[in-house]
């Protein structure tokens, strides 16, 4: 096995692990009182995911692959939509790698109230990113990891059937 293949496999495994964690976080309802701890858990996973996913694109020759739009959300935002939703998987990864400031966006999960005594039942939807190189963007976290799990990984399997992941 070449070192190139092994590095690619390491990045794939790390990105997939973070993608699955992020999917779990963005499809779970949490009480508003946990917001700070919730965000402190999501952001490092998101940064690590972006790094490894971008390396997968580089190692596997997917930098210019036309992936589907990532502006997919699990729930609709009824009010306070931040706008400027990023549609490009590649641009979203680049924005996350170059971010200088961010805001994690949650929505009220009134359709799935679980914590009845809580101030709010929330679900994490997006990260709003400002960078040093790109315009500000709103990135659907679910859309980003959905693209990786359902489009990037199948492309890697097609191109590199000998990769173990």
Backbone as numpy.savetxt, mean C-alpha at the origin, in Angstrom:
# Nx Ny Nz CAx CAy CAz Cx Cy Cz
21.87 -21.02 -8.03 21.01 -19.84 -8.03 21.92 -18.60 -8.03
21.57 -17.65 -8.85 22.36 -16.42 -8.92 22.01 -15.49 -7.76
22.95 -14.59 -7.46 22.68 -13.62 -6.39 21.55 -12.68 -6.80
21.42 -12.40 -8.09 20.32 -11.56 -8.59 18.98 -12.20 -8.26
18.85 -13.49 -8.55 17.61 -14.20 -8.26 17.34 -14.20 -6.76
18.36 -14.48 -5.97 18.15 -14.55 -4.51 17.72 -13.20 -3.96
18.34 -12.11 -4.41 17.93 -10.77 -3.97 16.49 -10.48 -4.37
16.14 -10.84 -5.59 14.76 -10.62 -6.05 13.78 -11.40 -5.16
14.11 -12.64 -4.85 13.24 -13.45 -4.00 13.10 -12.86 -2.60
14.18 -12.31 -2.07 14.12 -11.67 -0.75 13.19 -10.46 -0.80
13.34 -9.63 -1.82 12.47 -8.45 -1.94 11.01 -8.85 -2.14
10.79 -9.89 -2.92 9.41 -10.36 -3.14 8.80 -10.82 -1.83
9.53 -11.63 -1.08 9.02 -12.16 0.19 8.73 -11.02 1.17
9.64 -10.06 1.27 9.44 -8.94 2.19 8.26 -8.07 1.77
8.16 -7.77 0.48 7.05 -6.95 -0.01 5.72 -7.67 0.20
5.69 -8.96 -0.09 4.45 -9.72 0.09 4.02 -9.76 1.55
4.97 -9.97 2.44 4.66 -9.98 3.87 4.04 -8.64 4.31
4.66 -7.54 3.90 4.13 -6.21 4.26 2.79 -5.95 3.58
2.64 -6.40 2.34 1.38 -6.20 1.62 0.23 -6.91 2.33
0.48 -8.11 2.79 -0.58 -8.85 3.50 -0.93 -8.17 4.83
0.07 -7.69 5.55 -0.20 -6.94 6.79 -1.01 -5.68 6.49
-0.62 -4.96 5.45 -1.33 -3.73 5.10 -2.76 -4.03 4.67
-2.96 -5.12 3.93 -4.31 -5.51 3.57 -5.14 -5.76 4.82
-4.56 -6.47 5.79 -5.28 -6.74 7.03 -5.63 -5.45 7.76
-4.69 -4.52 7.83 -4.95 -3.25 8.51 -6.01 -2.42 7.79
-5.98 -2.40 6.46 -6.91 -1.54 5.73 -8.28 -2.19 5.53
-8.45 -3.40 5.97 -9.77 -4.02 5.88 -10.34 -4.31 7.26
-9.70 -3.74 8.28 -10.14 -3.94 9.66 -10.71 -2.65 10.25
-11.72 -2.83 11.06 -12.29 -1.71 11.80 -11.57 -1.62 13.14
-11.24 -0.41 13.55 -10.58 -0.22 14.84 -11.22 0.95 15.57
-11.13 0.95 16.91 -11.72 2.05 17.67 -10.87 3.31 17.53
-11.54 4.44 17.45 -10.86 5.72 17.30 -9.80 5.97 18.34
-9.98 5.44 19.53 -9.01 5.63 20.60 -7.65 5.00 20.28
-7.60 4.10 19.33 -6.35 3.45 18.95 -5.63 4.15 17.79
-6.13 5.26 17.33 -5.62 5.90 16.11 -4.11 6.07 16.09
-3.53 6.62 17.14 -2.09 6.87 17.15 -1.30 5.57 17.03
-1.67 4.56 17.79 -0.97 3.28 17.73 -1.16 2.60 16.37
-2.35 2.73 15.83 -2.67 2.13 14.54 -1.78 2.73 13.45
-1.69 4.05 13.42 -0.88 4.74 12.42 0.59 4.40 12.61
1.05 4.33 13.86 2.45 3.99 14.12 2.80 2.59 13.65
1.82 1.73 13.48 2.06 0.38 12.98 2.00 0.35 11.46
1.07 1.07 10.88 0.88 1.05 9.43 2.02 1.72 8.68
2.46 2.88 9.14 3.44 3.66 8.38 4.76 2.92 8.15
5.38 2.31 9.17 6.61 1.56 8.88 6.40 0.41 7.89
5.27 -0.28 8.01 4.97 -1.35 7.05 4.84 -0.79 5.64
4.20 0.35 5.52 4.00 0.97 4.21 5.33 1.40 3.59
6.20 2.00 4.39 7.51 2.43 3.89 8.34 1.21 3.47
8.34 0.18 4.30 9.09 -1.03 3.95 8.50 -1.73 2.73
7.17 -1.77 2.66 6.53 -2.34 1.47 6.98 -1.60 0.22
6.91 -0.27 0.25 7.26 0.53 -0.93 8.70 0.25 -1.36
9.62 0.19 -0.41 11.01 -0.08 -0.74 11.15 -1.43 -1.45
10.62 -2.47 -0.82 10.78 -3.81 -1.38 10.02 -3.98 -2.69
8.82 -3.43 -2.78 8.03 -3.53 -4.01 8.73 -2.81 -5.16
9.33 -1.69 -4.88 10.07 -0.96 -5.91 11.27 -1.77 -6.38
11.94 -2.43 -5.45 13.07 -3.29 -5.81 12.60 -4.49 -6.65
11.43 -5.02 -6.35 10.87 -6.10 -7.16 10.70 -5.61 -8.60
10.15 -4.41 -8.75 9.99 -3.84 -10.10 11.32 -3.75 -10.82
12.35 -3.29 -10.11 13.68 -3.14 -10.71 14.29 -4.50 -11.07
14.32 -5.42 -10.12 14.94 -6.72 -10.33 14.22 -7.55 -11.38
12.91 -7.37 -11.49 12.11 -8.21 -12.38 11.72 -7.52 -13.68
12.27 -6.34 -13.92 12.02 -5.65 -15.20 10.59 -5.18 -15.38
9.96 -4.74 -14.30 8.56 -4.31 -14.36 8.38 -2.80 -14.26
9.47 -2.05 -14.39 9.40 -0.59 -14.19 8.40 0.08 -15.13
8.28 -0.42 -16.35 7.39 0.21 -17.32 6.14 -0.62 -17.62
5.89 -1.64 -16.80 4.71 -2.47 -17.03 3.43 -1.66 -16.76
2.45 -1.75 -17.63 1.20 -0.97 -17.47 0.21 -1.64 -16.52
0.45 -1.52 -15.23 -0.47 -2.10 -14.26 -1.77 -1.31 -14.23
-2.84 -1.95 -13.77 -4.14 -1.29 -13.66 -4.07 -0.18 -12.61
-5.03 0.70 -12.67 -5.11 1.84 -11.75 -5.22 1.36 -10.30
-4.56 2.08 -9.41 -4.58 1.71 -7.99 -5.54 2.56 -7.17
-6.35 3.39 -7.80 -7.27 4.25 -7.03 -8.52 3.48 -6.61
-8.31 2.28 -6.13 -9.37 1.38 -5.68 -9.51 1.50 -4.17
-10.75 1.58 -3.70 -10.99 1.70 -2.25 -11.95 0.59 -1.82
-11.80 0.15 -0.58 -12.72 -0.86 -0.05 -14.05 -0.25 0.35
-14.02 1.01 0.79 -15.25 1.72 1.15 -15.22 3.09 0.50
-16.38 3.64 0.27 -16.48 4.97 -0.32 -16.37 6.03 0.77
-15.81 7.16 0.39 -15.71 8.28 1.32 -16.89 9.20 1.05
-17.76 9.34 2.05 -18.97 10.14 1.86 -18.72 11.63 2.01
-17.75 12.00 2.84 -17.41 13.42 2.97 -15.94 13.53 3.36
-15.30 14.59 2.89 -13.90 14.82 3.23 -12.92 14.08 2.34
-13.35 13.71 1.13 -12.44 13.05 0.20 -11.27 13.97 -0.08
-10.02 13.49 0.12 -8.85 14.36 -0.06 -8.54 14.69 -1.52
-9.09 13.94 -2.47 -8.86 14.20 -3.88 -7.44 13.87 -4.32
-7.14 14.16 -5.59 -5.83 13.90 -6.19 -5.36 12.48 -5.96
-6.22 11.52 -6.26 -5.90 10.10 -6.05 -4.89 9.65 -7.10
-3.81 9.06 -6.65 -2.79 8.53 -7.55 -3.35 7.29 -8.22
-3.14 7.16 -9.51 -3.62 6.00 -10.25 -2.49 5.04 -10.63
-1.27 5.53 -10.67 -0.13 4.74 -11.12 0.58 4.03 -9.97
0.68 2.73 -10.09 1.40 1.91 -9.10 2.84 2.39 -8.96
3.52 2.55 -10.07 4.92 2.99 -10.04 5.07 4.37 -9.42
4.21 5.31 -9.79 4.29 6.66 -9.22 4.02 6.66 -7.72
3.11 5.81 -7.28 2.82 5.72 -5.85 4.03 5.22 -5.08
4.69 4.19 -5.60 5.90 3.68 -4.93 6.97 4.76 -4.89
7.14 5.48 -5.99 8.13 6.57 -6.02 7.78 7.65 -5.01
6.51 8.02 -4.93 6.09 9.05 -3.98 6.37 8.61 -2.54
6.10 7.35 -2.23 6.36 6.86 -0.88 7.86 6.84 -0.57
8.68 6.57 -1.56 10.13 6.55 -1.34 10.68 7.97 -1.15
10.00 8.96 -1.71 10.49 10.34 -1.64 9.68 11.20 -0.68
8.80 10.61 0.12 7.93 11.42 0.95 8.69 12.21 2.01
8.19 13.43 2.21 8.74 14.33 3.22 7.74 14.53 4.35
6.47 14.40 4.02 5.42 14.48 5.03 4.23 13.65 4.56
3.40 13.27 5.50 2.27 12.42 5.15 1.15 12.60 6.16
-0.02 12.18 5.74 -1.19 12.10 6.60 -1.88 10.78 6.27
-2.14 9.98 7.28 -2.89 8.75 7.08 -4.37 9.10 7.21
-5.15 8.64 6.26 -6.57 8.96 6.25 -7.44 7.78 6.63
-8.31 8.04 7.58 -9.28 7.04 8.03 -10.67 7.52 7.66
-11.58 6.58 7.58 -12.99 6.91 7.35 -13.80 6.24 8.44
-14.95 6.84 8.73 -15.86 6.23 9.69 -16.45 4.97 9.08
-16.47 3.94 9.86 -16.98 2.66 9.41 -18.36 2.43 10.02
-19.27 3.29 9.69 -20.62 3.18 10.26 -21.36 1.95 9.75
-20.96 1.44 8.61 -21.60 0.24 8.06 -21.19 -1.02 8.82
-20.14 -0.92 9.63 -19.62 -2.08 10.35 -19.19 -1.69 11.76
-20.12 -1.18 12.54 -19.79 -0.77 13.91 -19.52 -2.02 14.75
-18.31 -2.08 15.27 -17.90 -3.22 16.09 -17.68 -2.77 17.53
-17.05 -1.63 17.70 -16.72 -1.12 19.03 -17.80 -0.13 19.45
-18.84 -0.63 20.07 -20.03 0.17 20.38 -19.78 1.27 21.39
-18.84 1.08 22.30 -18.54 2.09 23.31 -17.46 3.08 22.85
-16.97 2.91 21.64 -15.89 3.76 21.15 -16.40 5.09 20.63
-15.51 6.09 20.64 -15.84 7.40 20.08 -16.12 7.31 18.58
-15.44 6.36 17.90 -15.62 6.18 16.46 -15.11 4.80 16.07
-15.73 4.24 15.07 -15.24 3.01 14.44 -14.63 3.44 13.12
-13.33 3.20 12.96 -12.60 3.72 11.80 -12.01 2.59 10.96
-11.74 2.93 9.72 -11.04 2.04 8.80 -10.03 2.90 8.04
-8.81 2.43 7.91 -7.76 3.19 7.23 -7.90 3.00 5.73
-7.89 4.13 4.99 -8.08 4.07 3.55 -6.88 4.51 2.73
-6.20 5.56 3.19 -5.19 6.15 2.31 -4.06 6.80 3.09
-3.05 7.16 2.34 -1.98 8.00 2.86 -1.84 9.16 1.87
-1.83 10.35 2.41 -1.64 11.57 1.60 -0.17 11.94 1.76
0.56 12.02 0.64 2.00 12.16 0.66 2.44 13.45 -0.02
3.35 14.17 0.62 4.05 15.29 0.00 5.50 14.85 -0.15
6.11 15.18 -1.29 7.46 14.71 -1.57 8.37 15.87 -1.96
9.64 15.53 -2.15 10.62 16.50 -2.61 10.68 16.56 -4.14
10.07 15.59 -4.83 10.20 15.49 -6.27 8.89 15.50 -7.04
7.81 15.03 -6.41 6.55 14.81 -7.12 5.44 15.63 -6.49
4.38 15.90 -7.24 3.23 16.60 -6.64 2.61 15.77 -5.52
1.94 16.43 -4.60 1.25 15.72 -3.52 0.26 14.73 -4.13
0.10 13.61 -3.45 -0.80 12.58 -3.96 -1.49 11.87 -2.82
-2.68 11.38 -3.11 -3.41 10.53 -2.18 -3.31 9.12 -2.73
-2.82 8.22 -1.91 -2.58 6.84 -2.34 -3.50 5.91 -1.58
-4.30 5.17 -2.32 -5.14 4.14 -1.71 -4.22 3.00 -1.27
-4.15 2.77 0.03 -3.27 1.71 0.54 -3.76 0.35 0.04
-5.06 0.13 0.09 -5.61 -1.12 -0.42 -5.31 -1.27 -1.91
-5.51 -0.21 -2.69 -5.26 -0.27 -4.13 -3.81 -0.62 -4.44
-2.91 -0.06 -3.65 -1.48 -0.30 -3.84 -1.13 -1.77 -3.59
-1.55 -2.30 -2.44 -1.20 -3.69 -2.12 -1.99 -4.68 -2.97
-3.19 -4.31 -3.35 -3.98 -5.15 -4.24 -3.26 -5.32 -5.58
-2.71 -4.25 -6.10 -1.96 -4.31 -7.35 -0.75 -5.23 -7.19
-0.03 -5.10 -6.11 1.14 -5.94 -5.90 0.74 -7.42 -5.83
-0.25 -7.73 -5.01 -0.62 -9.13 -4.80 -1.29 -9.76 -6.01
-2.11 -9.00 -6.72 -2.91 -9.57 -7.81 -2.40 -9.28 -9.21
-1.43 -8.38 -9.34 -0.90 -8.09 -10.67 0.62 -8.27 -10.75
1.34 -7.70 -9.79 2.80 -7.79 -9.83 3.25 -9.23 -9.64
2.81 -9.88 -8.58 3.26 -11.25 -8.32 2.94 -12.21 -9.47
1.74 -12.16 -10.07 1.51 -13.03 -11.24 2.45 -12.72 -12.41
2.78 -11.46 -12.62 3.73 -11.11 -13.68 5.11 -11.69 -13.39
5.52 -11.64 -12.13 6.82 -12.20 -11.77 6.80 -13.71 -12.00
5.72 -14.37 -11.64 5.63 -15.83 -11.83 5.71 -16.19 -13.33
5.09 -15.38 -14.17 5.13 -15.62 -15.62 6.54 -15.44 -16.15
7.18 -14.34 -15.75 8.51 -14.01 -16.28 9.62 -14.87 -15.68
9.46 -15.25 -14.42 10.52 -15.97 -13.71 9.95 -17.21 -13.01
9.58 -18.22 -13.76 8.96 -19.40 -13.14 9.87 -20.14 -12.16
11.16 -19.91 -12.23 12.07 -20.61 -11.30 12.20 -19.90 -9.95
11.66 -18.68 -9.84 11.75 -17.96 -8.57 10.91 -18.69 -7.52
11.46 -18.80 -6.33 10.76 -19.46 -5.22 10.18 -18.40 -4.29
8.87 -18.26 -4.30 8.17 -17.35 -3.37 6.74 -17.76 -3.23
